[in-house]
């Protein structure tokens, strides 16, 4: 698709090998030659079977960032950003398939997750929305990446949106699950209808000392509950959950999560050095970067109606509803759809 008309993709009818799906999609945009399709599919499958490559570390901005770097160093860069309470394993199929198609794929642990650490004990454990985007730009600078396709879900989608808003020259294209997620504290102060407020129950829980203590004590149990509520049809096994839950043992994780949700309600102030950026975002600016938005048909987490945000994207744009019981963690639940969206977005920018 090349416009904003929604398209429904039914994963139940498209449970084909992800590598083959990527090969055909990439060929359509000139990313691979049709003659190389069989070889590319075999390579992609082998990489998927091997899982994510080893995590590396690099100093970037305020952080020592843990990240995965897959694919050729000279390939089109793709930055994949995870959400809460998930980690880089949301892209354990997506990353190898994109790498096999010739993309350079970077998947970092966000601040407060996995092996990412603060370089100084004096740095505030701040998690306001702009700081995540500043972290991502700092990582790109440290890796020598001038521009990348930015893609994500949950916190990762919001971060990608902010990058595309504030630094469009650094974003070749974007894939955003649940569309336009740029927020501000003034909007966060507005009351919602009771049903919508109920969906944000954990945000209000985290606003209390009891909630902070509860999340610190029952981090894994809390994460498992969110996974089930946000993706009610996703039948993940315990080994899948355990791989990601290990990333939540980061010493700064609780502080980061609590600050993120308290900032949204105006209960955390953030840092003054980001005030100018937040003022720009408070204007709800449009995004001109070529964009593909996605939504799962069984997303149990709070999310906007696609019709409410289509006009926020002023560049080349398409939206796809992914059917078949796909929930909030779309790249892990429907990796072939996410891969196809990245390739589609790359085609928009070509």
Short mmCIF file of C-alpha atoms in Angstrom, two decimals:
data_model
loop_
_atom_site.label_atom_id
_atom_site.label_comp_id
_atom_site.label_asym_id
_atom_site.label_seq_id
_atom_site.Cartn_x
_atom_site.Cartn_y
_atom_site.Cartn_z
CA UNK A 1 0.00 0.00 0.00
CA UNK A 2 1.14 3.55 -0.67
CA UNK A 3 -1.56 5.57 1.04
CA UNK A 4 -3.40 5.73 4.36
CA UNK A 5 -6.13 3.26 3.46
CA UNK A 6 -6.08 0.47 6.10
CA UNK A 7 -5.26 -3.04 5.01
CA UNK A 8 -5.98 -6.12 7.10
CA UNK A 9 -3.35 -8.84 7.07
CA UNK A 10 -4.53 -12.14 8.51
CA UNK A 11 -1.63 -13.95 10.17
CA UNK A 12 -3.65 -17.17 10.29
CA UNK A 13 -3.59 -17.21 6.50
CA UNK A 14 0.03 -16.13 6.31
CA UNK A 15 1.84 -18.51 8.63
CA UNK A 16 4.43 -19.14 5.97
CA UNK A 17 8.12 -19.24 6.64
CA UNK A 18 9.12 -15.72 7.66
CA UNK A 19 12.28 -15.78 5.61
CA UNK A 20 10.39 -16.52 2.43
CA UNK A 21 7.91 -13.74 3.18
CA UNK A 22 10.79 -11.33 3.64
CA UNK A 23 12.45 -12.45 0.43
CA UNK A 24 9.38 -11.74 -1.69
CA UNK A 25 8.69 -8.43 0.06
CA UNK A 26 12.30 -7.32 -0.27
CA UNK A 27 12.37 -8.31 -3.93
CA UNK A 28 9.34 -6.12 -4.55
CA UNK A 29 11.30 -3.12 -3.31
CA UNK A 30 14.56 -4.08 -4.98
CA UNK A 31 16.27 -5.12 -1.74
CA UNK A 32 17.20 -8.56 -3.10
CA UNK A 33 17.27 -10.01 -6.59
CA UNK A 34 14.60 -12.65 -7.36
CA UNK A 35 17.35 -14.99 -8.57
CA UNK A 36 18.79 -14.96 -5.06
CA UNK A 37 15.45 -15.74 -3.38
CA UNK A 38 16.17 -19.36 -2.46
CA UNK A 39 19.64 -18.60 -1.12
CA UNK A 40 18.34 -15.64 0.88
CA UNK A 41 15.51 -17.70 2.36
CA UNK A 42 17.92 -20.43 3.48
CA UNK A 43 20.28 -17.88 5.00
CA UNK A 44 17.45 -16.13 6.82
CA UNK A 45 16.16 -19.38 8.24
CA UNK A 46 19.64 -20.33 9.46
CA UNK A 47 20.06 -16.98 11.18
CA UNK A 48 16.66 -17.23 12.82
CA UNK A 49 17.50 -20.69 14.11
CA UNK A 50 20.74 -19.30 15.54
CA UNK A 51 18.85 -16.61 17.49
CA UNK A 52 20.16 -13.15 18.26
CA UNK A 53 23.91 -12.59 18.09
CA UNK A 54 25.92 -11.82 21.22
CA UNK A 55 25.17 -8.58 23.05
CA UNK A 56 27.83 -5.90 22.71
CA UNK A 57 28.44 -2.81 24.88
CA UNK A 58 29.21 0.77 23.88
CA UNK A 59 29.34 4.09 25.70
CA UNK A 60 26.67 6.42 24.29
CA UNK A 61 25.51 9.58 26.00
CA UNK A 62 24.71 8.87 29.64
CA UNK A 63 24.80 5.12 29.17
CA UNK A 64 26.87 2.03 28.60
CA UNK A 65 24.40 0.50 26.15
CA UNK A 66 23.92 -3.22 25.63
CA UNK A 67 22.89 -3.88 22.05
CA UNK A 68 22.77 -6.46 19.27
CA UNK A 69 24.36 -5.63 15.92
CA UNK A 70 23.40 -7.99 13.09
CA UNK A 71 23.86 -7.93 9.33
CA UNK A 72 26.42 -6.27 7.07
CA UNK A 73 28.13 -3.15 8.43
CA UNK A 74 27.41 -1.27 5.20
CA UNK A 75 23.73 -2.23 5.01
CA UNK A 76 20.81 0.16 5.47
CA UNK A 77 20.62 0.65 9.23
CA UNK A 78 17.47 -0.40 11.09
CA UNK A 79 17.05 0.53 14.76
CA UNK A 80 14.57 -1.74 16.56
CA UNK A 81 13.25 -0.47 19.91
CA UNK A 82 11.45 -2.61 22.48
CA UNK A 83 8.83 -1.68 25.04
CA UNK A 84 7.79 -2.42 28.63
CA UNK A 85 7.86 -5.03 30.09
CA UNK A 86 9.69 -6.66 27.18
CA UNK A 87 13.24 -6.65 25.86
CA UNK A 88 15.36 -7.23 22.75
CA UNK A 89 13.93 -10.75 22.33
CA UNK A 90 10.79 -9.18 20.91
CA UNK A 91 12.94 -9.04 17.77
CA UNK A 92 14.52 -12.49 17.99
CA UNK A 93 13.02 -13.46 14.61
CA UNK A 94 12.71 -10.01 13.03
CA UNK A 95 16.37 -9.04 13.48
CA UNK A 96 17.94 -12.13 11.87
CA UNK A 97 15.55 -12.01 8.93
CA UNK A 98 16.28 -8.35 8.24
CA UNK A 99 20.00 -9.00 8.61
CA UNK A 100 19.80 -11.85 6.10
CA UNK A 101 18.18 -9.45 3.63
CA UNK A 102 21.16 -7.11 3.86
CA UNK A 103 20.09 -4.64 6.53
CA UNK A 104 22.32 -3.66 9.44
CA UNK A 105 20.07 -4.23 12.44
CA UNK A 106 20.69 -2.59 15.82
CA UNK A 107 18.58 -3.72 18.79
CA UNK A 108 19.48 -1.95 22.06
CA UNK A 109 18.36 -2.54 25.59
CA UNK A 110 16.63 0.66 26.72
CA UNK A 111 17.85 2.40 29.87
CA UNK A 112 16.84 0.25 32.83
CA UNK A 113 16.87 -3.03 30.87
CA UNK A 114 19.33 -5.85 30.30
CA UNK A 115 23.00 -4.96 30.28
CA UNK A 116 22.49 -1.22 29.72
CA UNK A 117 23.92 0.76 32.63
CA UNK A 118 24.30 4.40 33.61
CA UNK A 119 27.88 5.64 33.38
CA UNK A 120 27.48 7.75 36.50
CA UNK A 121 25.69 7.20 39.79
CA UNK A 122 24.88 10.93 39.72
CA UNK A 123 22.76 10.79 36.56
CA UNK A 124 19.05 11.05 37.39
CA UNK A 125 17.15 7.82 36.70
CA UNK A 126 14.90 9.83 34.45
CA UNK A 127 12.53 8.16 31.98
CA UNK A 128 10.55 11.04 30.48
CA UNK A 129 9.65 10.46 26.85
CA UNK A 130 12.38 12.64 25.28
CA UNK A 131 15.25 11.02 27.13
CA UNK A 132 14.65 7.67 25.41
CA UNK A 133 14.95 9.37 22.02
CA UNK A 134 18.06 11.24 23.13
CA UNK A 135 19.53 7.87 24.17
CA UNK A 136 18.76 6.43 20.72
CA UNK A 137 20.38 9.35 18.88
CA UNK A 138 23.43 9.06 21.13
CA UNK A 139 23.67 5.35 20.28
CA UNK A 140 23.49 6.09 16.57
CA UNK A 141 26.25 8.69 17.00
CA UNK A 142 28.43 6.24 18.92
CA UNK A 143 27.98 3.62 16.19
CA UNK A 144 28.61 6.10 13.39
CA UNK A 145 25.10 5.70 11.96
CA UNK A 146 23.90 8.87 10.28
CA UNK A 147 20.37 7.73 9.47
CA UNK A 148 18.30 4.63 10.20
CA UNK A 149 14.87 3.14 9.71
CA UNK A 150 13.47 3.41 13.23
CA UNK A 151 10.88 0.88 14.33
CA UNK A 152 9.25 -0.11 17.58
CA UNK A 153 6.23 -0.89 19.74
CA UNK A 154 5.07 0.42 23.11
CA UNK A 155 7.87 2.60 24.59
CA UNK A 156 9.86 1.83 21.45
CA UNK A 157 7.15 3.18 19.13
CA UNK A 158 6.85 6.37 21.17
CA UNK A 159 10.63 6.77 21.03
CA UNK A 160 10.64 6.25 17.26
CA UNK A 161 7.86 8.85 16.91
CA UNK A 162 9.85 11.37 18.92
CA UNK A 163 13.01 10.72 16.92
CA UNK A 164 11.09 11.23 13.68
CA UNK A 165 9.57 14.42 15.05
CA UNK A 166 12.66 16.08 16.53
CA UNK A 167 15.39 14.64 14.29
CA UNK A 168 13.72 13.71 10.98
CA UNK A 169 17.08 13.88 9.18
CA UNK A 170 18.26 10.93 11.29
CA UNK A 171 15.24 8.79 10.38
CA UNK A 172 15.13 7.25 6.91
CA UNK A 173 11.66 5.83 7.56
CA UNK A 174 9.59 4.58 10.50
CA UNK A 175 7.48 1.61 11.56
CA UNK A 176 5.26 2.34 14.54
CA UNK A 177 2.94 -0.13 16.26
CA UNK A 178 -0.21 1.68 17.44
CA UNK A 179 0.65 4.74 15.40
CA UNK A 180 1.18 8.21 16.84
CA UNK A 181 2.15 8.01 20.51
CA UNK A 182 3.77 11.38 21.21
CA UNK A 183 2.36 12.71 24.48
CA UNK A 184 2.74 15.55 26.93
CA UNK A 185 2.04 16.16 30.59
CA UNK A 186 -0.84 18.56 29.95
CA UNK A 187 -2.67 15.92 27.93
CA UNK A 188 -1.85 13.35 30.60
CA UNK A 189 -3.62 15.50 33.18
CA UNK A 190 -6.91 15.38 31.29
CA UNK A 191 -9.40 12.85 32.71
CA UNK A 192 -10.59 10.06 30.44
CA UNK A 193 -13.90 8.17 30.39
CA UNK A 194 -14.01 5.47 33.11
CA UNK A 195 -13.45 2.57 30.72
CA UNK A 196 -10.30 4.18 29.35
CA UNK A 197 -9.06 5.07 32.83
CA UNK A 198 -9.53 1.45 33.87
CA UNK A 199 -7.15 0.34 31.11
CA UNK A 200 -4.40 2.45 32.68
CA UNK A 201 -4.77 0.89 36.14
CA UNK A 202 -1.05 0.15 36.45
CA UNK A 203 -0.15 3.79 35.77
CA UNK A 204 -2.10 4.86 38.84
CA UNK A 205 -0.73 1.94 40.86
CA UNK A 206 2.79 3.09 40.06
CA UNK A 207 1.93 6.59 41.23
CA UNK A 208 1.78 5.29 44.81
CA UNK A 209 4.54 4.14 47.17
CA UNK A 210 2.66 0.87 47.50
CA UNK A 211 2.78 0.42 43.73
CA UNK A 212 6.50 1.07 43.56
CA UNK A 213 7.15 -1.40 46.35
CA UNK A 214 4.84 -3.93 44.74
CA UNK A 215 6.56 -3.70 41.36
CA UNK A 216 9.98 -4.02 43.00
CA UNK A 217 8.88 -7.12 44.92
CA UNK A 218 6.86 -8.81 42.16
CA UNK A 219 8.58 -7.63 38.98
CA UNK A 220 8.33 -10.94 37.12
CA UNK A 221 4.78 -11.62 38.25
CA UNK A 222 3.76 -8.13 37.17
CA UNK A 223 5.40 -8.51 33.77
CA UNK A 224 3.76 -11.89 33.18
CA UNK A 225 0.35 -10.35 33.99
CA UNK A 226 0.91 -7.48 31.56
CA UNK A 227 1.97 -9.91 28.83
CA UNK A 228 -1.26 -11.85 29.28
CA UNK A 229 -3.52 -8.80 29.44
CA UNK A 230 -1.84 -7.04 26.51
CA UNK A 231 -1.77 -10.15 24.30
CA UNK A 232 -4.69 -12.34 25.41
CA UNK A 233 -4.38 -14.75 22.46
CA UNK A 234 -0.58 -15.13 22.55
CA UNK A 235 0.33 -18.56 23.93
CA UNK A 236 3.92 -17.83 24.95
CA UNK A 237 5.78 -20.49 26.91
CA UNK A 238 7.75 -20.00 30.12
CA UNK A 239 11.15 -20.13 28.39
CA UNK A 240 10.08 -17.27 26.12
CA UNK A 241 8.96 -15.23 29.10
CA UNK A 242 12.06 -16.06 31.16
CA UNK A 243 14.42 -14.84 28.42
CA UNK A 244 12.84 -11.40 28.52
CA UNK A 245 12.19 -11.29 32.26
CA UNK A 246 15.94 -11.61 32.84
CA UNK A 247 16.32 -8.11 31.35
CA UNK A 248 14.08 -6.69 34.09
CA UNK A 249 16.65 -7.59 36.76
CA UNK A 250 18.61 -4.47 35.78
CA UNK A 251 19.43 -2.46 38.95
CA UNK A 252 17.78 0.67 37.54
CA UNK A 253 14.72 -1.02 36.08
CA UNK A 254 12.21 -0.21 38.83
CA UNK A 255 13.32 3.42 39.04
CA UNK A 256 13.02 3.83 35.27
CA UNK A 257 9.56 2.25 35.00
CA UNK A 258 8.14 4.19 37.93
CA UNK A 259 9.59 7.48 36.67
CA UNK A 260 8.22 6.88 33.16
CA UNK A 261 4.64 6.45 34.30
CA UNK A 262 4.80 9.12 36.99
CA UNK A 263 6.17 11.62 34.46
CA UNK A 264 3.18 11.02 32.22
CA UNK A 265 0.87 12.05 35.08
CA UNK A 266 2.96 15.11 35.96
CA UNK A 267 4.17 13.48 39.19
CA UNK A 268 7.82 13.45 38.05
CA UNK A 269 9.44 16.58 36.68
CA UNK A 270 12.03 15.20 34.28
CA UNK A 271 15.22 17.17 33.62
CA UNK A 272 15.39 20.84 32.71
CA UNK A 273 17.80 20.16 29.88
CA UNK A 274 14.95 18.49 27.97
CA UNK A 275 12.35 21.24 28.54
CA UNK A 276 12.75 22.76 25.08
CA UNK A 277 12.26 19.39 23.41
CA UNK A 278 9.17 18.66 25.48
CA UNK A 279 7.68 22.03 24.54
CA UNK A 280 8.04 21.15 20.88
CA UNK A 281 6.35 17.79 21.42
CA UNK A 282 3.53 19.41 23.41
CA UNK A 283 2.38 21.05 20.17
CA UNK A 284 1.48 17.57 18.82
CA UNK A 285 3.56 18.08 15.67
CA UNK A 286 2.99 16.08 12.53
CA UNK A 287 5.57 13.56 11.26
CA UNK A 288 6.79 13.83 7.68
CA UNK A 289 9.11 10.80 7.77
CA UNK A 290 7.78 7.95 5.54
CA UNK A 291 5.84 5.71 7.89
CA UNK A 292 4.07 2.37 8.18
CA UNK A 293 1.83 1.93 11.23
CA UNK A 294 0.62 -1.44 12.47
CA UNK A 295 -2.02 -2.67 14.89
CA UNK A 296 -2.81 -6.16 16.11
CA UNK A 297 -6.46 -7.19 16.13
CA UNK A 298 -6.14 -8.54 19.67
CA UNK A 299 -4.14 -5.74 21.32
CA UNK A 300 -5.29 -5.70 24.92
CA UNK A 301 -3.18 -2.71 25.93
CA UNK A 302 -4.48 0.87 25.73
CA UNK A 303 -4.03 2.14 22.18
CA UNK A 304 -5.57 4.80 19.94
CA UNK A 305 -7.94 4.20 17.05
CA UNK A 306 -5.95 4.34 13.78
CA UNK A 307 -8.42 6.86 12.37
CA UNK A 308 -7.44 9.27 15.13
CA UNK A 309 -3.80 9.48 14.10
CA UNK A 310 -3.66 8.97 10.32
CA UNK A 311 -3.55 12.73 9.73
CA UNK A 312 -0.50 13.08 11.98
CA UNK A 313 1.62 11.44 9.29
CA UNK A 314 2.13 13.81 6.37
CA UNK A 315 4.71 11.84 4.38
CA UNK A 316 4.19 8.61 2.47
CA UNK A 317 2.09 6.45 4.77
CA UNK A 318 0.31 3.14 5.13
CA UNK A 319 -1.54 1.40 7.94
CA UNK A 320 -2.09 -2.34 8.36
CA UNK A 321 -4.30 -4.21 10.79
CA UNK A 322 -2.69 -7.57 11.57
CA UNK A 323 -5.44 -10.13 12.13
CA UNK A 324 -5.26 -13.58 13.69
CA UNK A 325 -5.19 -12.85 17.42
CA UNK A 326 -2.12 -10.60 17.36
CA UNK A 327 -1.61 -8.61 20.54
CA UNK A 328 0.57 -5.83 21.86
CA UNK A 329 4.01 -7.39 21.34
CA UNK A 330 3.49 -7.41 17.59
CA UNK A 331 7.08 -7.99 16.38
CA UNK A 332 7.35 -11.18 18.44
CA UNK A 333 3.82 -12.40 17.82
CA UNK A 334 3.74 -11.59 14.09
CA UNK A 335 7.39 -11.22 13.03
CA UNK A 336 6.72 -11.72 9.31
CA UNK A 337 4.26 -8.81 9.31
CA UNK A 338 6.74 -6.60 11.12
CA UNK A 339 9.57 -7.53 8.75
CA UNK A 340 7.34 -6.77 5.77
CA UNK A 341 6.48 -3.38 7.29
CA UNK A 342 10.16 -2.47 7.63
CA UNK A 343 10.79 -3.45 4.01
CA UNK A 344 7.71 -1.48 2.94
CA UNK A 345 8.90 1.59 4.84
CA UNK A 346 12.33 1.25 3.24
CA UNK A 347 10.60 1.23 -0.14
CA UNK A 348 8.73 4.42 0.75
CA UNK A 349 12.06 6.13 1.42
CA UNK A 350 13.81 4.82 -1.69
#
